[in-house]
mmCIF file of C-alpha atoms in Angstrom:
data_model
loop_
_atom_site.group_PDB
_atom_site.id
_atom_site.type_symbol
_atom_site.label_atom_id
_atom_site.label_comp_id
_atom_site.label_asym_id
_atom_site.label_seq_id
_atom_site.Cartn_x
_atom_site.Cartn_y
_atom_site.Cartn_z
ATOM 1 C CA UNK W 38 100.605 104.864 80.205
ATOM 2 C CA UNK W 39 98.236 104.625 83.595
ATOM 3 C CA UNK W 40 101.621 105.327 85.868
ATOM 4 C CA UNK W 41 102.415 108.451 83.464
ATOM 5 C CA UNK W 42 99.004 109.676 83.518
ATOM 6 C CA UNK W 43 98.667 109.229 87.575
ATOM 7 C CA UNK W 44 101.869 110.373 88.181
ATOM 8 C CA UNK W 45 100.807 113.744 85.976
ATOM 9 C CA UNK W 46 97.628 113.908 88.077
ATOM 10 C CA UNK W 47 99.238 114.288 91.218
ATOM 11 C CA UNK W 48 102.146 116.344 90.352
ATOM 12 C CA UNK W 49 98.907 118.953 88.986
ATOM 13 C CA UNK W 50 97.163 118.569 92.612
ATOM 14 C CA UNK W 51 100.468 119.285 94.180
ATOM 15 C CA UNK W 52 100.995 122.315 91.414
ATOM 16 C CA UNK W 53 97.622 123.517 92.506
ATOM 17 C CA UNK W 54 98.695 123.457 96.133
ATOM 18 C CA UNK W 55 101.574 125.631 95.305
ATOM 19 C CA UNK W 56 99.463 128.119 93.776
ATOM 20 C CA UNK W 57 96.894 128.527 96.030
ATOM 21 C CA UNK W 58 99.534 129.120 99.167
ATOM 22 C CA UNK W 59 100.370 131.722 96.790
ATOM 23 C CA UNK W 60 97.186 133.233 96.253
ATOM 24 C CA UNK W 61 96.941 133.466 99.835
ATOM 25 C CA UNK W 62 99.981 135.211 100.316
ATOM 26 C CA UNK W 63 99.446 137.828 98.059
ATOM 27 C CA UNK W 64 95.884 138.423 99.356
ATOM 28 C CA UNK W 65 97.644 138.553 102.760
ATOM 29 C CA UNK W 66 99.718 141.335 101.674
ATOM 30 C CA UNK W 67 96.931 143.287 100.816
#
């Protein structure tokens, strides 16, 4: 259950990574 819930954690915080390269992007486009 701990493992699962860590592993979840930092797949969210890499997730989050993702999205705010791609936030940037877009703004960069503008």
């Amino acid at each position: 259950m701990e493992y699962n819930t860590g592993r979840n954690h930092l797949v969210i915080r890499e997730y989050g990574r993702h999205i705010q390269k791609m936030v940037e992007y877009l703004l960069s486009l503008e």
